[in-house]
Amino acid sequence: MVFMATLFAMMASAQIYGVGTSSTTTDYFGNQVTTHRNQYGQMTGTSTTSTDILGNRTTTHCDQYGQRLGTSTSSTDLFGNVTTTHRDQYGRTTGTSHTSTDYFGNVTTNNYDTYGRSTGSSTSSIDYFGNTNTTHRNSNGLSWGSSTTSTDYFGNRNTQQRSNYQNSSIWTW
């Protein structure tokens, strides 16, 4: 009985913290530009994504000063699965991500470090209003944050990110 009371007290005291937002727009050339902001509204960086003629996507990540932090390069296989390779500013591979979509349109991304060890996963589903709800989990499968992405009439995307931990970040890169 004491255990149950303690568990309920812990659950009641658990807080979810807003840790930032990402806003994505598409320019005249079809490139996507994402601006990342922290929980105080301060810009923390940008990501610019371009797609080549074969459908491969390259995203360049920069900090708030425009300094390049790294890149993410994605390719899609015959079955629609996406493999992304992340590299730092020196071109060294820092990890990979594998994304698949099930029959119901749910998207699962598994992330790995340079040695192939799991670093966590993200599972996304689309609700009735067209918003994408994502749950982020650590390498042990425990939820540590979530994000909700909505798209406006012009195709611009806005993502609200939440974490179970204050002053943390759950950027996917």
Tab-separated table of C-alpha atoms in Angstrom:
chain	number	residue	atom	x	y	z
A	1	MET	CA	0.000	0.000	0.000
A	2	VAL	CA	2.853	2.371	0.856
A	3	PHE	CA	4.486	1.489	-2.468
A	4	MET	CA	1.303	2.388	-4.397
A	5	ALA	CA	0.943	5.686	-2.535
A	6	THR	CA	4.572	6.533	-3.271
A	7	LEU	CA	4.128	5.614	-6.933
A	8	PHE	CA	1.050	7.815	-7.301
A	9	ALA	CA	2.837	10.684	-5.543
A	10	MET	CA	5.756	10.365	-7.935
A	11	MET	CA	3.442	10.289	-10.941
A	12	ALA	CA	1.545	13.344	-9.710
A	13	SER	CA	4.775	15.283	-9.201
A	14	ALA	CA	6.212	14.386	-12.624
A	15	GLN	CA	6.540	17.410	-14.859
A	16	ILE	CA	6.878	17.875	-18.557
A	17	TYR	CA	9.116	20.739	-19.641
A	18	GLY	CA	8.900	22.689	-22.882
A	19	VAL	CA	12.460	22.630	-24.192
A	20	GLY	CA	12.120	24.396	-27.512
A	21	THR	CA	10.572	24.693	-30.937
A	22	SER	CA	11.533	24.107	-34.549
A	23	SER	CA	9.943	26.023	-37.429
A	24	THR	CA	10.403	24.828	-41.019
A	25	THR	CA	9.790	26.786	-44.209
A	26	THR	CA	10.478	25.952	-47.845
A	27	ASP	CA	12.303	28.398	-50.077
A	28	TYR	CA	11.823	29.123	-53.766
A	29	PHE	CA	14.218	26.327	-54.756
A	30	GLY	CA	12.489	23.695	-52.646
A	31	ASN	CA	15.083	23.703	-49.896
A	32	GLN	CA	13.724	23.407	-46.371
A	33	VAL	CA	15.076	25.760	-43.735
A	34	THR	CA	14.447	24.895	-40.075
A	35	THR	CA	15.071	27.369	-37.265
A	36	HIS	CA	15.570	25.847	-33.801
A	37	ARG	CA	14.792	27.831	-30.651
A	38	ASN	CA	15.200	27.000	-26.978
A	39	GLN	CA	12.487	27.271	-24.321
A	40	TYR	CA	13.203	31.022	-24.004
A	41	GLY	CA	12.669	31.694	-27.703
A	42	GLN	CA	16.366	32.233	-28.407
A	43	MET	CA	17.641	30.817	-31.692
A	44	THR	CA	20.026	27.912	-31.093
A	45	GLY	CA	20.679	26.873	-34.675
A	46	THR	CA	19.399	26.119	-38.152
A	47	SER	CA	19.111	23.095	-40.413
A	48	THR	CA	18.950	23.449	-44.201
A	49	THR	CA	17.764	20.457	-46.230
A	50	SER	CA	18.126	19.955	-49.969
A	51	THR	CA	17.039	16.994	-52.114
A	52	ASP	CA	18.981	15.759	-55.135
A	53	ILE	CA	17.570	14.354	-58.360
A	54	LEU	CA	17.636	10.801	-56.920
A	55	GLY	CA	15.602	11.792	-53.872
A	56	ASN	CA	18.505	11.723	-51.436
A	57	ARG	CA	18.309	14.434	-48.778
A	58	THR	CA	21.236	16.308	-47.264
A	59	THR	CA	20.749	18.449	-44.172
A	60	THR	CA	23.402	20.895	-42.987
A	61	HIS	CA	23.216	21.832	-39.287
A	62	CYS	CA	24.586	25.174	-38.071
A	63	ASP	CA	24.703	26.859	-34.688
A	64	GLN	CA	23.225	30.273	-33.928
A	65	TYR	CA	26.351	31.943	-35.338
A	66	GLY	CA	26.170	30.131	-38.660
A	67	GLN	CA	29.066	27.813	-37.840
A	68	ARG	CA	28.615	24.379	-39.378
A	69	LEU	CA	28.043	21.617	-36.810
A	70	GLY	CA	27.598	18.700	-39.152
A	71	THR	CA	25.422	17.051	-41.784
A	72	SER	CA	22.794	14.329	-42.075
A	73	THR	CA	22.460	12.460	-45.385
A	74	SER	CA	19.371	10.330	-46.031
A	75	SER	CA	18.604	7.762	-48.701
A	76	THR	CA	15.455	5.696	-49.250
A	77	ASP	CA	15.486	2.047	-50.241
A	78	LEU	CA	13.088	0.149	-52.473
A	79	PHE	CA	10.762	-0.579	-49.528
A	80	GLY	CA	10.517	3.056	-48.408
A	81	ASN	CA	12.861	2.651	-45.457
A	82	VAL	CA	15.142	5.633	-44.847
A	83	THR	CA	18.766	5.364	-43.695
A	84	THR	CA	20.399	8.540	-42.405
A	85	THR	CA	24.110	8.980	-41.730
A	86	HIS	CA	25.082	11.768	-39.344
A	87	ARG	CA	28.513	13.402	-39.595
A	88	ASP	CA	30.256	16.098	-37.594
A	89	GLN	CA	31.809	19.258	-39.021
A	90	TYR	CA	34.928	17.293	-39.977
A	91	GLY	CA	33.021	14.667	-41.941
A	92	ARG	CA	33.434	11.918	-39.362
A	93	THR	CA	30.438	9.625	-38.906
A	94	THR	CA	28.804	10.162	-35.518
A	95	GLY	CA	25.846	7.809	-35.921
A	96	THR	CA	23.053	6.483	-38.085
A	97	SER	CA	19.266	6.402	-38.031
A	98	HIS	CA	16.941	3.849	-39.637
A	99	THR	CA	13.338	4.891	-40.282
A	100	SER	CA	10.493	2.615	-41.317
A	101	THR	CA	6.752	3.116	-41.759
A	102	ASP	CA	4.190	0.450	-40.897
A	103	TYR	CA	0.911	-0.397	-42.581
A	104	PHE	CA	-0.968	2.189	-40.499
A	105	GLY	CA	1.374	5.060	-41.338
A	106	ASN	CA	3.181	5.025	-37.994
A	107	VAL	CA	6.854	5.927	-38.310
A	108	THR	CA	9.605	4.402	-36.167
A	109	THR	CA	13.181	5.694	-36.130
A	110	ASN	CA	15.963	3.754	-34.419
A	111	ASN	CA	19.170	5.659	-33.689
A	112	TYR	CA	22.665	4.189	-33.350
A	113	ASP	CA	26.089	5.525	-32.439
A	114	THR	CA	29.264	5.071	-34.489
A	115	TYR	CA	29.699	1.543	-33.117
A	116	GLY	CA	26.168	0.431	-33.956
A	117	ARG	CA	24.904	0.578	-30.383
A	118	SER	CA	21.350	1.780	-29.867
A	119	THR	CA	21.063	5.340	-28.560
A	120	GLY	CA	17.280	5.503	-28.587
A	121	SER	CA	14.237	5.595	-30.795
A	122	SER	CA	11.319	7.760	-31.855
A	123	THR	CA	7.805	6.609	-32.742
A	124	SER	CA	5.445	8.930	-34.611
A	125	SER	CA	1.743	8.767	-35.405
A	126	ILE	CA	-0.651	11.225	-37.049
A	127	ASP	CA	-3.799	12.271	-35.221
A	128	TYR	CA	-7.222	13.202	-36.553
A	129	PHE	CA	-6.165	16.825	-37.150
A	130	GLY	CA	-3.056	15.930	-39.142
A	131	ASN	CA	-0.621	16.669	-36.313
A	132	THR	CA	2.335	14.321	-35.923
A	133	ASN	CA	2.856	13.152	-32.345
A	134	THR	CA	6.260	11.662	-31.549
A	135	THR	CA	7.452	9.828	-28.452
A	136	HIS	CA	11.220	9.789	-27.880
A	137	ARG	CA	12.776	6.911	-25.949
A	138	ASN	CA	16.287	6.290	-24.645
A	139	SER	CA	18.345	3.163	-25.313
A	140	ASN	CA	16.533	1.367	-22.469
A	141	GLY	CA	13.125	2.026	-24.017
A	142	LEU	CA	12.097	4.603	-21.415
A	143	SER	CA	10.227	7.674	-22.624
A	144	TRP	CA	12.191	10.874	-22.024
A	145	GLY	CA	10.332	13.363	-24.195
A	146	SER	CA	7.807	14.011	-26.906
A	147	SER	CA	7.120	16.438	-29.721
A	148	THR	CA	4.105	17.567	-31.720
A	149	THR	CA	4.410	18.837	-35.294
A	150	SER	CA	1.684	20.773	-37.074
A	151	THR	CA	1.626	22.049	-40.655
A	152	ASP	CA	-0.071	25.286	-41.662
A	153	TYR	CA	-1.935	26.176	-44.843
A	154	PHE	CA	1.303	27.185	-46.598
A	155	GLY	CA	3.137	23.956	-45.788
A	156	ASN	CA	5.243	25.450	-43.009
A	157	ARG	CA	5.875	23.086	-40.096
A	158	ASN	CA	6.056	23.970	-36.424
A	159	THR	CA	7.305	21.507	-33.812
A	160	GLN	CA	6.810	21.893	-30.072
A	161	GLN	CA	9.277	19.799	-28.088
A	162	ARG	CA	8.783	18.597	-24.530
A	163	SER	CA	11.088	16.700	-22.201
A	164	ASN	CA	10.737	14.920	-18.878
A	165	TYR	CA	13.879	16.757	-17.787
A	166	GLN	CA	14.331	20.482	-17.328
A	167	ASN	CA	16.893	22.335	-19.467
A	168	SER	CA	17.431	19.367	-21.746
A	169	SER	CA	17.236	19.178	-25.497
A	170	ILE	CA	15.668	16.518	-27.694
A	171	TRP	CA	16.830	17.720	-31.082
A	172	THR	CA	17.027	14.777	-33.424
A	173	TRP	CA	20.519	15.803	-34.528
